[in-house]
Amino acid sequence: DAGITQSPRHKVTETGTPVTLRCHQTENHRYMYWYRQDPGHGLRLIHYSYGVKDTDKGEVSDGYSVSRSKTEDFLLTLESATSSQTSVYFCAIMGQGKGSYEQYFGPGTRLTVT
Amino acid sequence: DQQVKQNSPSLSVQEGRISILNCDYTNSMFDYFLWYKKYPAEGPTFLISISSIKDKNEDGRFTVFLNKSAKHLSLHIVPSQPGDSAVYFCAASPQTGANNLFFGTGTRLTVIP
């Protein structure tokens, strides 16, 4: 258990509304990631963070922004949700063992945009 | 363009037999490879990994094989158990910077009792 929680776990929202998903970790990991999972695509990286206030874009970052004001929290914001952003969103952290590059995932947030 | 490919969407195996899941990649910069297992309504769970300096890594019933020249890796599960039924994702990383992972589309393994 990597001590990762995500909230909310489920959300239904309307097109055009802003949505913020939260990822919280308890083990002081430096690297945090947001992925989305869609049928036929596997998991795709949206944004990642390599420290407080240090973030960068991933493969599918359009329409998303992130913030990390504390080590333990990484927020994903959809400024104006669209139906194409209906997906399951996973947060992850990178393990901190020597030579360890594994990422460990939270339980996910299922977002439906109607 | 999908840089990591799992060409078999599903696989069915009898309990006790070997399960072999395959993965191909196209980016020669990838040098760290991982397998994840995912149950419905849960996050992916890390299973096993391998660095490009090795061609095999074993952990209990799970073995990953890497063929760098063919840009191919496989996960062997022996013996397969009903609890192994899940979706398996292959992932690859260039092992630089933030070690971002690139995932395949997954293979659904069903182990028949």
Coordinates of C-alpha atoms in Angstrom, one line a residue:
Chain A
D1 CA 0.0 0.0 0.0
A2 CA 1.6 3.2 -1.2
G3 CA -0.6 5.5 0.9
I4 CA -2.4 7.1 -2.0
T5 CA -6.0 8.2 -1.9
Q6 CA -8.1 9.9 -4.5
S7 CA -11.2 12.0 -4.1
P8 CA -13.9 11.9 -5.2
R9 CA -14.1 8.3 -6.3
H10 CA -17.0 9.0 -8.6
K11 CA -18.3 12.2 -10.1
V12 CA -20.9 13.1 -12.6
T13 CA -20.8 16.6 -14.0
E14 CA -22.2 18.6 -16.8
T15 CA -20.4 19.9 -19.9
G16 CA -18.7 23.2 -19.3
T17 CA -18.4 23.0 -15.5
P18 CA -15.0 23.0 -13.8
V19 CA -13.9 19.9 -12.0
T20 CA -11.0 19.3 -9.6
L21 CA -9.7 15.8 -8.7
R22 CA -7.5 15.4 -5.7
C23 CA -4.7 13.0 -5.1
H24 CA -3.2 12.7 -1.6
Q25 CA -0.1 10.7 -0.5
T26 CA 1.2 10.1 2.9
E27 CA 4.8 9.0 2.3
N28 CA 6.6 12.2 1.0
H29 CA 7.2 11.0 -2.5
R30 CA 8.7 13.5 -4.8
Y31 CA 7.2 12.4 -8.1
M32 CA 3.4 12.3 -8.7
Y33 CA 1.5 11.6 -11.9
W34 CA -2.0 11.8 -13.3
Y35 CA -3.2 9.3 -15.9
R36 CA -6.4 8.6 -17.7
Q37 CA -7.6 5.2 -18.7
D38 CA -9.8 4.7 -21.7
P39 CA -10.7 1.6 -23.7
G40 CA -8.3 0.9 -26.6
H41 CA -5.7 3.3 -25.1
G42 CA -4.4 1.8 -21.9
L43 CA -3.3 4.5 -19.5
R44 CA -2.0 7.8 -20.8
L45 CA -0.1 10.4 -18.9
I46 CA -1.8 13.8 -18.4
H47 CA 0.6 15.7 -16.2
Y48 CA 3.3 15.0 -13.7
S49 CA 5.0 16.7 -10.8
Y50 CA 8.6 16.5 -9.7
G51 CA 8.3 18.6 -6.6
V52 CA 6.2 21.4 -5.0
K53 CA 5.2 23.8 -7.7
D54 CA 7.2 21.8 -10.3
T55 CA 4.9 20.3 -12.9
D56 CA 5.1 19.4 -16.6
K57 CA 2.9 18.1 -19.4
G58 CA 2.3 14.5 -20.4
E59 CA 1.0 12.9 -23.5
V60 CA -2.6 14.2 -23.3
S61 CA -2.5 17.4 -21.4
D62 CA -4.9 19.6 -23.4
G63 CA -7.9 20.7 -21.4
Y64 CA -6.2 19.9 -18.1
S65 CA -4.2 21.8 -15.5
V66 CA -2.5 20.7 -12.3
S67 CA -1.2 22.2 -9.1
R68 CA 1.0 21.0 -6.3
S69 CA 1.3 23.5 -3.4
K70 CA 2.2 20.8 -0.9
T71 CA 4.2 17.6 -1.2
E72 CA 1.3 15.4 -0.3
D73 CA -1.4 16.8 -2.6
F74 CA -1.5 16.9 -6.4
L75 CA -4.7 18.4 -7.9
L76 CA -6.0 17.8 -11.5
T77 CA -8.4 20.5 -12.8
L78 CA -10.6 20.4 -15.8
E79 CA -11.4 24.0 -16.4
S80 CA -14.4 23.4 -18.6
A81 CA -15.3 19.7 -18.7
T82 CA -16.2 18.1 -22.1
S83 CA -17.7 14.7 -22.9
S84 CA -14.3 13.5 -24.2
Q85 CA -13.0 13.9 -20.7
T86 CA -15.3 11.1 -19.4
S87 CA -12.7 8.6 -18.2
V88 CA -11.2 6.9 -15.2
Y89 CA -8.4 9.0 -13.7
F90 CA -5.5 7.5 -11.8
C91 CA -2.9 9.2 -9.7
A92 CA 0.4 7.6 -9.1
I93 CA 3.7 8.1 -7.2
M94 CA 7.1 6.8 -8.0
G95 CA 8.8 4.5 -5.6
Q96 CA 11.8 5.8 -3.8
G97 CA 13.9 2.7 -3.4
K98 CA 17.4 2.6 -4.9
G99 CA 17.2 1.8 -8.6
S100 CA 13.4 1.6 -8.2
Y101 CA 11.4 3.2 -11.0
E102 CA 8.1 1.6 -10.3
Q103 CA 5.0 3.7 -10.1
Y104 CA 2.2 2.9 -7.6
F105 CA -1.3 3.8 -8.3
G106 CA -4.3 5.1 -6.4
P107 CA -7.7 3.6 -6.6
G108 CA -9.0 5.9 -9.3
T109 CA -11.7 8.4 -9.9
R110 CA -14.5 7.6 -12.4
L111 CA -15.6 10.9 -14.0
T112 CA -18.7 11.1 -16.2
V113 CA -19.3 14.4 -18.2
T114 CA -22.9 14.6 -19.5
Chain B
D1 CA 1.0 6.6 -32.1
Q2 CA 1.1 3.7 -29.6
Q3 CA 4.7 3.1 -28.6
V4 CA 3.9 0.1 -26.5
K5 CA 1.6 -2.6 -28.0
Q6 CA -0.2 -5.6 -26.6
N7 CA -1.7 -7.2 -29.6
S8 CA -3.8 -9.8 -27.8
P9 CA -6.8 -8.2 -26.1
S10 CA -7.7 -11.4 -24.3
L11 CA -6.2 -14.8 -23.3
S12 CA -7.9 -17.8 -21.7
V13 CA -5.8 -20.5 -19.9
Q14 CA -6.7 -23.5 -17.8
E15 CA -5.8 -23.4 -14.1
G16 CA -2.3 -24.9 -13.5
R17 CA -1.1 -24.2 -17.0
I18 CA 1.3 -21.5 -18.2
S19 CA 0.0 -18.0 -19.2
I20 CA 2.2 -16.1 -21.6
L21 CA 1.4 -12.4 -22.2
N22 CA 3.2 -10.5 -24.9
C23 CA 4.2 -6.9 -25.4
D24 CA 6.1 -5.1 -28.2
Y25 CA 7.6 -1.6 -28.2
T26 CA 8.8 0.7 -30.9
N27 CA 10.9 3.3 -29.0
S28 CA 14.6 2.3 -28.7
M29 CA 15.0 4.8 -25.9
F30 CA 12.9 2.6 -23.5
D31 CA 15.2 0.8 -21.1
Y32 CA 13.0 -0.1 -18.2
F33 CA 9.9 -2.3 -18.5
L34 CA 7.1 -3.1 -16.1
W35 CA 4.0 -5.3 -15.8
Y36 CA 0.9 -4.2 -13.9
K37 CA -2.2 -6.2 -13.0
K38 CA -5.6 -4.5 -12.8
Y39 CA -8.8 -5.7 -11.2
P40 CA -12.1 -3.9 -12.0
A41 CA -12.7 -0.7 -10.0
E42 CA -9.1 -0.8 -8.6
G43 CA -5.9 0.9 -9.6
P44 CA -3.2 -1.0 -11.4
T45 CA -0.9 -3.0 -9.1
F46 CA 2.8 -3.3 -9.9
L47 CA 3.8 -6.9 -10.6
I48 CA 7.4 -7.2 -11.9
S49 CA 9.9 -5.1 -13.8
I50 CA 13.1 -5.6 -15.8
S51 CA 15.9 -3.3 -16.7
S52 CA 17.4 -3.5 -20.2
I53 CA 20.7 -4.8 -18.9
K54 CA 18.9 -8.1 -18.1
D55 CA 17.0 -10.5 -20.3
K56 CA 15.1 -12.2 -17.5
N57 CA 13.7 -11.4 -14.1
E58 CA 11.8 -13.8 -11.9
D59 CA 9.6 -13.3 -8.9
G60 CA 7.7 -16.4 -7.6
R61 CA 5.3 -17.5 -10.3
F62 CA 6.0 -14.5 -12.5
T63 CA 8.9 -14.2 -14.9
V64 CA 9.5 -11.4 -17.4
F65 CA 11.6 -12.0 -20.5
L66 CA 13.1 -9.2 -22.5
N67 CA 14.4 -9.4 -26.1
K68 CA 15.9 -6.0 -26.8
S69 CA 16.8 -6.8 -30.4
A70 CA 13.2 -7.7 -31.2
K71 CA 11.8 -5.0 -28.9
H72 CA 9.7 -7.6 -27.3
L73 CA 8.9 -8.7 -23.7
S74 CA 6.7 -11.3 -22.3
L75 CA 5.3 -12.2 -18.9
H76 CA 5.0 -15.9 -17.9
I77 CA 2.8 -17.0 -15.1
V78 CA 3.3 -20.5 -13.9
P79 CA 1.2 -22.1 -12.6
S80 CA -1.8 -20.0 -13.5
Q81 CA -4.4 -19.6 -10.8
P82 CA -8.0 -18.3 -11.0
G83 CA -7.0 -15.3 -8.9
D84 CA -4.7 -14.3 -11.7
S85 CA -7.7 -13.4 -13.8
A86 CA -7.4 -9.6 -14.5
V87 CA -6.2 -7.2 -17.1
Y88 CA -2.5 -7.0 -17.5
F89 CA -0.7 -3.9 -18.7
C90 CA 2.8 -3.7 -20.1
A91 CA 4.6 -0.4 -19.6
A92 CA 7.9 1.1 -20.6
S93 CA 10.0 4.0 -19.5
P94 CA 13.1 5.8 -20.9
Q95 CA 14.4 5.9 -17.3
T96 CA 15.3 9.6 -17.6
G97 CA 13.9 12.6 -15.9
A98 CA 10.5 11.8 -14.3
N99 CA 10.6 8.2 -15.7
N100 CA 7.2 8.7 -17.4
L101 CA 5.5 5.4 -18.2
F102 CA 4.1 4.5 -21.6
F103 CA 1.4 1.8 -21.4
G104 CA 0.1 -0.8 -23.7
T105 CA -3.7 -1.3 -24.2
G106 CA -3.8 -4.3 -21.9
T107 CA -4.6 -8.1 -22.2
R108 CA -7.5 -9.6 -20.2
L109 CA -6.4 -12.9 -18.8
T110 CA -9.0 -15.4 -17.8
V111 CA -7.9 -18.5 -15.8
I112 CA -10.5 -21.3 -16.0
P113 CA -10.8 -23.5 -12.9

